[in-house]
XYZ file of C-alpha atoms in Angstrom:
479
model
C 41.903 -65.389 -12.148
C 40.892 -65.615 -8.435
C 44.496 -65.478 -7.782
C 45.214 -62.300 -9.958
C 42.133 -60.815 -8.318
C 43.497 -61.059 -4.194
C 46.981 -59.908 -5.725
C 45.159 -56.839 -6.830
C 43.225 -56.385 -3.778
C 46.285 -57.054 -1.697
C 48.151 -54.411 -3.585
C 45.870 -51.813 -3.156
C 45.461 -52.427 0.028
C 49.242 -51.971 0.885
C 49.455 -49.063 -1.027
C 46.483 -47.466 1.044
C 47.865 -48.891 4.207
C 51.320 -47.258 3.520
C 49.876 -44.144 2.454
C 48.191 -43.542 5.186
C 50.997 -44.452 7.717
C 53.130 -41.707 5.709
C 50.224 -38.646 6.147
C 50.262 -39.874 9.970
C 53.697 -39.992 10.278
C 54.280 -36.296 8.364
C 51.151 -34.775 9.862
C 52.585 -35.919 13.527
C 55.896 -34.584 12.081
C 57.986 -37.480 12.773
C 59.075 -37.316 8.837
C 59.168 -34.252 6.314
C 57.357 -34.024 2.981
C 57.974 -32.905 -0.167
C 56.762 -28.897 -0.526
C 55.663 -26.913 -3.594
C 54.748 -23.090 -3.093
C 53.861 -22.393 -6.425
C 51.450 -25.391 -6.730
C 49.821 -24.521 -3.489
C 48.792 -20.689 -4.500
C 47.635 -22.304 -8.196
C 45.643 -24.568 -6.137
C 44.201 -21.947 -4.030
C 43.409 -20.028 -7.599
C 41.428 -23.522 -8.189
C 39.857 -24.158 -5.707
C 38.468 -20.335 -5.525
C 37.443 -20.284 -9.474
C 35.730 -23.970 -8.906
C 33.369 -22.065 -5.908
C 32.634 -19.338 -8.097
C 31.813 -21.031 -11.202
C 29.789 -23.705 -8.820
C 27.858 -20.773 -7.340
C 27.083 -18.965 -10.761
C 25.733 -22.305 -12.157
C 23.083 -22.907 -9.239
C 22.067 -19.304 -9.329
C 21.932 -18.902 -12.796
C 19.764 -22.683 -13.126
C 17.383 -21.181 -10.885
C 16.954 -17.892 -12.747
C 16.072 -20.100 -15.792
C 13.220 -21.968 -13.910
C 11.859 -18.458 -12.971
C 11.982 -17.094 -16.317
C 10.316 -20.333 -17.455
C 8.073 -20.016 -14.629
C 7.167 -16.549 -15.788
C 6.980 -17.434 -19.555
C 3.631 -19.738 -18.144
C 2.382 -17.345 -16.428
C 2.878 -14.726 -18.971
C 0.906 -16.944 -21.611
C -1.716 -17.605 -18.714
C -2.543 -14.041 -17.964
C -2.606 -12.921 -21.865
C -4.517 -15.737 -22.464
C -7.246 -14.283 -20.099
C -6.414 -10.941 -21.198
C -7.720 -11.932 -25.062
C -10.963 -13.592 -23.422
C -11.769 -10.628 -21.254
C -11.368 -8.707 -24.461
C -14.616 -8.531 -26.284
C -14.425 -9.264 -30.530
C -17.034 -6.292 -30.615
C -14.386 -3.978 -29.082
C -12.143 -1.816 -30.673
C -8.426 -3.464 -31.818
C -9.350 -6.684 -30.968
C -7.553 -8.423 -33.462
C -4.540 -6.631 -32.987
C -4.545 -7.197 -29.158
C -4.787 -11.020 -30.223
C -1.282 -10.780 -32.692
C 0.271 -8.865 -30.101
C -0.610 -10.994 -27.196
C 0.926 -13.875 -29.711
C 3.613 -11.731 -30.215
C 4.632 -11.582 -26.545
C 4.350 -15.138 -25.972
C 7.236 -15.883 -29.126
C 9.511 -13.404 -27.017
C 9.631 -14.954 -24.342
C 10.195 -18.620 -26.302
C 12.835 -16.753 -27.997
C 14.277 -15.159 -24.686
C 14.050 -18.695 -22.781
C 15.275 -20.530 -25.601
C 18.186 -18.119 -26.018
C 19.527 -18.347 -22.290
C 18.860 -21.787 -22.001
C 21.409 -22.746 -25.180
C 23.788 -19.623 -25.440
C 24.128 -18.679 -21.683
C 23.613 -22.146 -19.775
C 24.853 -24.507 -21.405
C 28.592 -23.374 -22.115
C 28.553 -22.162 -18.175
C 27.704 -25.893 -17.625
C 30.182 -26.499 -20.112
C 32.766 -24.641 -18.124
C 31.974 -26.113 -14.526
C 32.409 -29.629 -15.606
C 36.213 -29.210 -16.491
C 36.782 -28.754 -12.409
C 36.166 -32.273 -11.611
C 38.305 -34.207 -14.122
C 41.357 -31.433 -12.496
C 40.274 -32.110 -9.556
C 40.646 -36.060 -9.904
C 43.829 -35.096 -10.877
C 45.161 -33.026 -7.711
C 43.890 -35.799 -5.916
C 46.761 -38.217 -7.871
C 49.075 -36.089 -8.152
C 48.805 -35.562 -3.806
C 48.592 -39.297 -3.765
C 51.549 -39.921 -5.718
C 53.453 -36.986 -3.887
C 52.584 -39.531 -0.493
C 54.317 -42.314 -2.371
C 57.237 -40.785 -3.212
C 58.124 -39.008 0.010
C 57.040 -42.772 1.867
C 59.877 -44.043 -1.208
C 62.360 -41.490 -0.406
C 61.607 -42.424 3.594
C 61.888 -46.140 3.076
C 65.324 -45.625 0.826
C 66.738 -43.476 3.539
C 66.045 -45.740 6.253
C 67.587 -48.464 4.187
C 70.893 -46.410 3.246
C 71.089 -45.783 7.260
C 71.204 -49.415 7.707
C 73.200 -50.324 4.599
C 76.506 -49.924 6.193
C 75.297 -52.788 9.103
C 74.012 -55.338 6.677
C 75.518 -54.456 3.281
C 72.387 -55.664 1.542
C 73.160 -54.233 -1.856
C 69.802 -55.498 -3.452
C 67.305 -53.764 -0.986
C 69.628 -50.936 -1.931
C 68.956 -50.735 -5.637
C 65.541 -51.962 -5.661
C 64.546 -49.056 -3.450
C 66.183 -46.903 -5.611
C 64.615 -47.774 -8.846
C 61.320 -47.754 -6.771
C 61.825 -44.308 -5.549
C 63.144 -43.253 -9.248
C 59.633 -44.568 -10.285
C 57.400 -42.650 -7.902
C 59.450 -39.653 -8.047
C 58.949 -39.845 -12.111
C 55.402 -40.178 -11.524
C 54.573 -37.835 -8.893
C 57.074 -34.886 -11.336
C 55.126 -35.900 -14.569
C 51.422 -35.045 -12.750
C 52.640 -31.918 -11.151
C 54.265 -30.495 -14.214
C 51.094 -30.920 -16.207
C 48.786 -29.520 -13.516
C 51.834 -26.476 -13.461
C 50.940 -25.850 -17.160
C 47.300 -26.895 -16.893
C 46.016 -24.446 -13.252
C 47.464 -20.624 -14.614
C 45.848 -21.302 -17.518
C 42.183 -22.695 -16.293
C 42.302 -19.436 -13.790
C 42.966 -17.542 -16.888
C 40.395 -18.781 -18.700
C 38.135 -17.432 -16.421
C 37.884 -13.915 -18.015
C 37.116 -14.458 -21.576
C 34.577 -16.970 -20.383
C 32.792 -14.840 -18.180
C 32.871 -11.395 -20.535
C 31.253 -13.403 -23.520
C 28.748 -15.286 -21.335
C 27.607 -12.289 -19.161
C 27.416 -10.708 -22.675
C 25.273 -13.320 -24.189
C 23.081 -12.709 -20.935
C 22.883 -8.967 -20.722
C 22.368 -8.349 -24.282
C 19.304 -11.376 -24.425
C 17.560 -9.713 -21.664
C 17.865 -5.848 -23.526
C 16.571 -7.409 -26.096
C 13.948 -8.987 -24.654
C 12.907 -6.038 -22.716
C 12.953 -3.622 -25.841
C 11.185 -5.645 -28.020
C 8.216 -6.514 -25.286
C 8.316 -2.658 -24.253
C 7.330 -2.200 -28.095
C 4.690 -4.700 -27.461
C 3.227 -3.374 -24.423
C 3.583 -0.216 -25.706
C 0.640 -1.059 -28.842
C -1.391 -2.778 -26.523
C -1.621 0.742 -24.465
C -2.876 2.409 -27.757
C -5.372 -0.172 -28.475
C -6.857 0.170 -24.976
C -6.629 4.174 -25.236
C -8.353 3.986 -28.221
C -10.784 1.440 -26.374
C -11.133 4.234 -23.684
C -11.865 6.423 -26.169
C -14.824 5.036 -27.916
C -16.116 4.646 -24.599
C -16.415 7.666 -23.867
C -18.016 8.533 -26.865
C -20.998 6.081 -26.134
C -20.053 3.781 -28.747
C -20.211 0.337 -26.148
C -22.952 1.715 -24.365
C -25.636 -0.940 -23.614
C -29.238 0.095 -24.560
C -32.136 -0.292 -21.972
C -34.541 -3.635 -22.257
C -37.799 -3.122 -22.832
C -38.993 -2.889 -19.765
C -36.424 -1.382 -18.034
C -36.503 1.921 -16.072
C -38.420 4.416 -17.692
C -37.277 8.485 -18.049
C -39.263 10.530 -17.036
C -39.705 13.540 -19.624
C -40.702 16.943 -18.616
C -42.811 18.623 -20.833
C -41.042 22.199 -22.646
C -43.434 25.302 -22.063
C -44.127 24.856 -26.274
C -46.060 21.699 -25.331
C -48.276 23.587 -22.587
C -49.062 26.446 -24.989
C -46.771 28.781 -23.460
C -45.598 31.532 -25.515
C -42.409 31.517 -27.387
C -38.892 32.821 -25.446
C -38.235 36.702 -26.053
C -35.435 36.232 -28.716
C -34.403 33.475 -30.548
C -31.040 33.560 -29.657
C -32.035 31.954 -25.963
C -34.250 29.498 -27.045
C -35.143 27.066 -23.563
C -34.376 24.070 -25.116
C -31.128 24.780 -27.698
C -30.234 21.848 -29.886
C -26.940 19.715 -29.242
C -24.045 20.315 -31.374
C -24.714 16.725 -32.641
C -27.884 17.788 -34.576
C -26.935 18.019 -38.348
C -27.632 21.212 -40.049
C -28.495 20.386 -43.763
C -25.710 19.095 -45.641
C -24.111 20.873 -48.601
C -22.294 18.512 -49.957
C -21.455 14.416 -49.925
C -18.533 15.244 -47.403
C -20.194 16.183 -44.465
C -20.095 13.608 -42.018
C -22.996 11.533 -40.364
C -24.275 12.751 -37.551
C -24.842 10.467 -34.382
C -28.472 8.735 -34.094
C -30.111 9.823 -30.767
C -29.772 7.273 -27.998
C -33.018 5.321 -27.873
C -34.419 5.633 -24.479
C -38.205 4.283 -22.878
C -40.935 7.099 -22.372
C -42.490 7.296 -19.178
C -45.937 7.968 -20.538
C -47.603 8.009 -23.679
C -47.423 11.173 -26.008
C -49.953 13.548 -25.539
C -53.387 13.752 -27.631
C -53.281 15.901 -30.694
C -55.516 18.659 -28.632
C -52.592 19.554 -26.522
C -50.169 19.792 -29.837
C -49.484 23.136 -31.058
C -48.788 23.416 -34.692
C -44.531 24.345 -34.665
C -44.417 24.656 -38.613
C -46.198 27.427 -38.193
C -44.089 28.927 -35.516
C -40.794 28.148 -37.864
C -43.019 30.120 -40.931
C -45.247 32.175 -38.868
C -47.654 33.499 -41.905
C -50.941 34.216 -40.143
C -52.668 33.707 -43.290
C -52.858 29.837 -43.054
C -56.198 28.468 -42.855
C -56.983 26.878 -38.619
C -58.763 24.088 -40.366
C -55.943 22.811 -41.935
C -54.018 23.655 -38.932
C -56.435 21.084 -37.039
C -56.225 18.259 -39.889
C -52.521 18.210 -39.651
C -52.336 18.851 -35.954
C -50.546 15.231 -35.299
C -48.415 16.259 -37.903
C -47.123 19.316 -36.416
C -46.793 17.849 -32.864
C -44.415 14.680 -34.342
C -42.148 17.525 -35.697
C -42.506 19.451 -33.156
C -41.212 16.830 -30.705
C -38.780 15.891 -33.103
C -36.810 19.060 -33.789
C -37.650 20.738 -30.253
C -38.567 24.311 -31.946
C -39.764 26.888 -30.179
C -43.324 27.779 -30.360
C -44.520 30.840 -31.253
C -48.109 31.844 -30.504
C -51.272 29.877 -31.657
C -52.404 31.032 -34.964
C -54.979 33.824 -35.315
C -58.038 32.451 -37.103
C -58.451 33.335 -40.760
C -61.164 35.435 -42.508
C -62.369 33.495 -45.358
C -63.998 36.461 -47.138
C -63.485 36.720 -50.753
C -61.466 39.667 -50.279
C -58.859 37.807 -48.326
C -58.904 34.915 -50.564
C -57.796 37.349 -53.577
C -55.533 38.960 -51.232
C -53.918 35.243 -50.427
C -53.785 34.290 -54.189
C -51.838 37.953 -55.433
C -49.546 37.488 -52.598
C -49.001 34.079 -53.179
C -44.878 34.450 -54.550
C -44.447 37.290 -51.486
C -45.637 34.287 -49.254
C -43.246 32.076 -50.352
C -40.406 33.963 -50.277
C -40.726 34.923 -46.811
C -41.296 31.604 -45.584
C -38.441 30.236 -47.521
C -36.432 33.367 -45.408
C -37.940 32.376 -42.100
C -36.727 28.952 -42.197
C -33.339 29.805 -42.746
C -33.211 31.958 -40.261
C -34.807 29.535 -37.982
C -32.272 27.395 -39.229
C -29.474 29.132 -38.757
C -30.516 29.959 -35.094
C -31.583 26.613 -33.758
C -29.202 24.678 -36.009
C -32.585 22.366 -37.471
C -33.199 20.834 -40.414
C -35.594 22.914 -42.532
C -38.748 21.586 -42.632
C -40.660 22.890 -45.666
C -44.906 22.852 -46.158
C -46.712 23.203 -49.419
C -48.426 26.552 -49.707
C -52.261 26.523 -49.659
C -53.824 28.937 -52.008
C -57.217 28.291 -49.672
C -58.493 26.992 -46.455
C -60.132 24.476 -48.128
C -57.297 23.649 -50.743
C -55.632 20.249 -50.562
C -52.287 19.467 -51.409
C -51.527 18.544 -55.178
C -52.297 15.109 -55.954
C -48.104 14.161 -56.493
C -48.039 14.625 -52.734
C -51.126 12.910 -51.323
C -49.981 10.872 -48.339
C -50.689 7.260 -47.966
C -53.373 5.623 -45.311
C -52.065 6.247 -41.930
C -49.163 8.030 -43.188
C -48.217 11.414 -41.368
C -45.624 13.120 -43.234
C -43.326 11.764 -45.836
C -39.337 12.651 -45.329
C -36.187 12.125 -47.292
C -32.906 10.697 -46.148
C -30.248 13.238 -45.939
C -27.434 10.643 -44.604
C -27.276 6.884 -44.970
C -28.094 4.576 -42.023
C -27.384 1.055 -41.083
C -29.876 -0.123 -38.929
C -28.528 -1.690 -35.600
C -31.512 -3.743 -34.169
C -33.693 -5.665 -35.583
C -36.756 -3.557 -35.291
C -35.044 -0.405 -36.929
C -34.740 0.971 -40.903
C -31.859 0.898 -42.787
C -31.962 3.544 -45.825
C -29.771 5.531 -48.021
C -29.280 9.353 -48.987
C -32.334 10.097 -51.156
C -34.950 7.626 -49.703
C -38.028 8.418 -49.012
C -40.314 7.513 -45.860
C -43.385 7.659 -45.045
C -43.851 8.640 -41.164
C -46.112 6.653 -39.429
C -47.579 6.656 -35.706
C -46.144 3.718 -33.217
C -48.512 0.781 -32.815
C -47.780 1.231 -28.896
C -47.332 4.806 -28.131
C -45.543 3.590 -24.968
C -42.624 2.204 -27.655
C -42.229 5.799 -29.163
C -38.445 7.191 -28.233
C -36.847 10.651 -28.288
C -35.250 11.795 -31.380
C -36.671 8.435 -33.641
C -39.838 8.223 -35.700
C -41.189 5.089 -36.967
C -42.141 4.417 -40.595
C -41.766 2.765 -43.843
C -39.537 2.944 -47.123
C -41.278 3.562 -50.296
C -38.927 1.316 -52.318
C -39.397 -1.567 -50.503
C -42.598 -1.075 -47.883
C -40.109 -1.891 -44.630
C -41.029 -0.723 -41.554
C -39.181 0.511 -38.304
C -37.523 3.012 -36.278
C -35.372 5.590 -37.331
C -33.252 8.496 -36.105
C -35.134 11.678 -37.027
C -31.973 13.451 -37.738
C -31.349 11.644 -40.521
C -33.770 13.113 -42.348
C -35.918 15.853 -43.245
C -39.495 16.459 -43.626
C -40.465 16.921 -47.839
């Protein structure tokens, strides 16, 4: 075995020794050597397609780590994206699906590239070494047969000296050998080079396909998806604008500081009321005629600077929205608190204090014949005043005397003010507010702090079930 094993060695080593005498020999041109034109320009085509495909492979490996790369921080940043994203806001759950959404593109994208685009190209680069292994026999057995054909020259040149007929055949069958060898290599690598090159365009038009038509996928689809999550932040941007995330003041926050209308100071009423100095917001509900009309907005709530006024500075506005001089002052006086919750409620313009009543008989049978006349033309005034100030109407039993009280049906609880009735449903958003439906009725009550008393809500308590809170005003209207 030892034996076999330094033949082998031995033999190789010859062969390598010989080989490389022959290069030296032909490179220093002291012999000639075998030429092929054809082969040469097929292994220039090689040799040129191996770069390529070589190049492609690296570039195209790296593209797939940034895509990857990408994919991560993709996920990262939607990730955040979903967090920042408050449940509370608009299209939250659909930002969520489409944030999930995004993230399976881009498994699908890398997925698809990594198994349809790089893998055959590495496929296709790895047939260039095992030709390449064999250009490097087939040059190696092109060196032995031109050193055979050498060494059975030489020994033809010297045949006619020493006649040695042996060394004559022996070199020949040797030379037969390498020269069978060396033709069987290059033929196949003649068949096997043209057709590798041409290989080379099929290959490339369906990869480059597979590549082109992932990514305009890929970009079409995720356009779609960025394209919804602009609408659900538009939408977002829209709702903000309407005040619908805006954060309420604490408690004791800044207060606003509100400046008293001239109806409040006693000043007389403006000229027409067509320019009244404090005109109502298109957001105050007019009554509603039927179940369709939508819900009007409840009034921001907002801190008062000071505590309302005392019921001697309140002028009585029901009587400026039904100005019949005939009501009794006293009256006037016991529901003066009354009148100045409405008042600041429904911001209507003041007309001028009451004159003072005669309570002589005469007037009193004057008061009771033109009781229905009375009626009629309050019931007209308050549409008009309606109509003009866009208010709810606020409607008064008539009193057929200054000392009359109302009937006993409507005899207000302790500490009640006025009662009203719900003319739109409301869900209560904090904890100290009053949810009620169309048709409840509530008893208005004063604040227990008059410091807590906001713009546009009253505070009082459902009939059906005795809660208590705060309420938008325009919600209602007084019964």
């Amino acid at each position: 075995m030892a034996e076999s094993k330094g033949a082998l060695i031995a033999k190789s080593v010859q062969k390598h020794a010989g080989r490389a005498k022959e290069k030296l020999l032909q490179n220093l041109g002291k012999v000639d050597r075998t030429l092929d034109d054809i082969f040469e320009e097929h292994l220039q085509n090689f040799n040129r397609q191996h770069q390529q495909a070589t190049r492609l492979q690296k570039e195209f490996n790296n593209y797939i780590r940034c895509i990857r790369a990408v994919q991560t921080a993709s996920k990262s940043l939607m990730e955040a994206i979903t967090e920042v994203y408050e449940s509370s806001w608009s299209g939250h759950d659909l930002l969520y699906v489409q944030a999930q959404n995004m993230e399976m593109l881009w498994q699908d994208f890398s997925h698809k590239l990594g198994d349809q685009v790089l893998i055959p190209l590495n496929t296709y680069t790895n047939q260039f070494p095992e030709v390449r292994k064999k250009i490097e026999k087939r040059g190696r057995k092109l060196v032995d047969y031109d050193s055979q054909r050498h060494s059975f020259q030489n020994l033809q040149a010297n045949a006619a000296k020493r006649r040695d007929d042996v060394k004559i055949t022996r070199g020949r069958e040797q030379l037969e050998e390498a020269k069978r060898t060396y033709e069987v290599l290059n033929s196949e690598l003649h068949d096997e080079l043209p057709a590798l090159h041409d290989s080379r365009v099929l290959f490339y038009v369906h990869n480059l396909q597979t590549l082109f038509s992932a990514e305009q996928l890929f970009h079409a689809e995720s356009s779609k998806v960025f394209a919804e999550l602009e609408a659900i932040t538009d939408k977002l941007a829209t709702e903000s604008q309407r005040g619908s995330y805006r954060s309420r003041p604490a408690a004791n926050g800044a207060h606003v500081v509100q400046t008293p209308s001239p109806a409040l100071n006693g000043d007389s009423p403006p000229d027409s009321p067509e320019t009244p100095n404090t005109p109502k917001t298109s957001n105050t509900p007019s009554t509603p005629k039927t179940s369709n009309t939508p819900t009007p907005d409840a009034p921001a709530r907002r801190e008062h600077s000071s505590p309302p006024d005392s019921p001697a500075k309140a002028v009585n506005s029901v009587n400026s929205v039904n100005p019949v001089n005939s009501v009794n002052s006293v009256n006037a006086n016991v529901n003066a608190n009354e009148d100045k919750k409405v008042e600041e409620l429904y911001d209507i313009p003041v007309g001028a204090e009451n004159e003072s009543v005669n309570n002589n008989d005469e007037e009193k049978r004057q008061i009771d014949k033109d009781e229905e006349k009375i009626t009629e033309k309050k019931e007209t005034d308050i549409v008009k005043t309606d109509e003009v100030y866009d208010i709810p109407v606020v409607s008064e039993p008539v009193l057929k005397a200054p000392n009359d009280l109302p009937p006993s049906g409507a005899t207000l609880a302790p500490g009640a003010l006025y009662r009203v009735r719900a003319t739109y449903r409301y869900t209560r958003e904090d904890s100290d507010e009053l949810s009620f439906d169309v048709g409840d009725i509530i008893r208005v009550v004063e604040y227990d702090d008059p410091d807590e008393q906001e713009e546009g809500w009253l505070m009082g308590i459902k009939e059906s079930t005795n809660e208590k809170g705060m309420f938008p005003a325009n919600f209602t209207r007084p019964i």
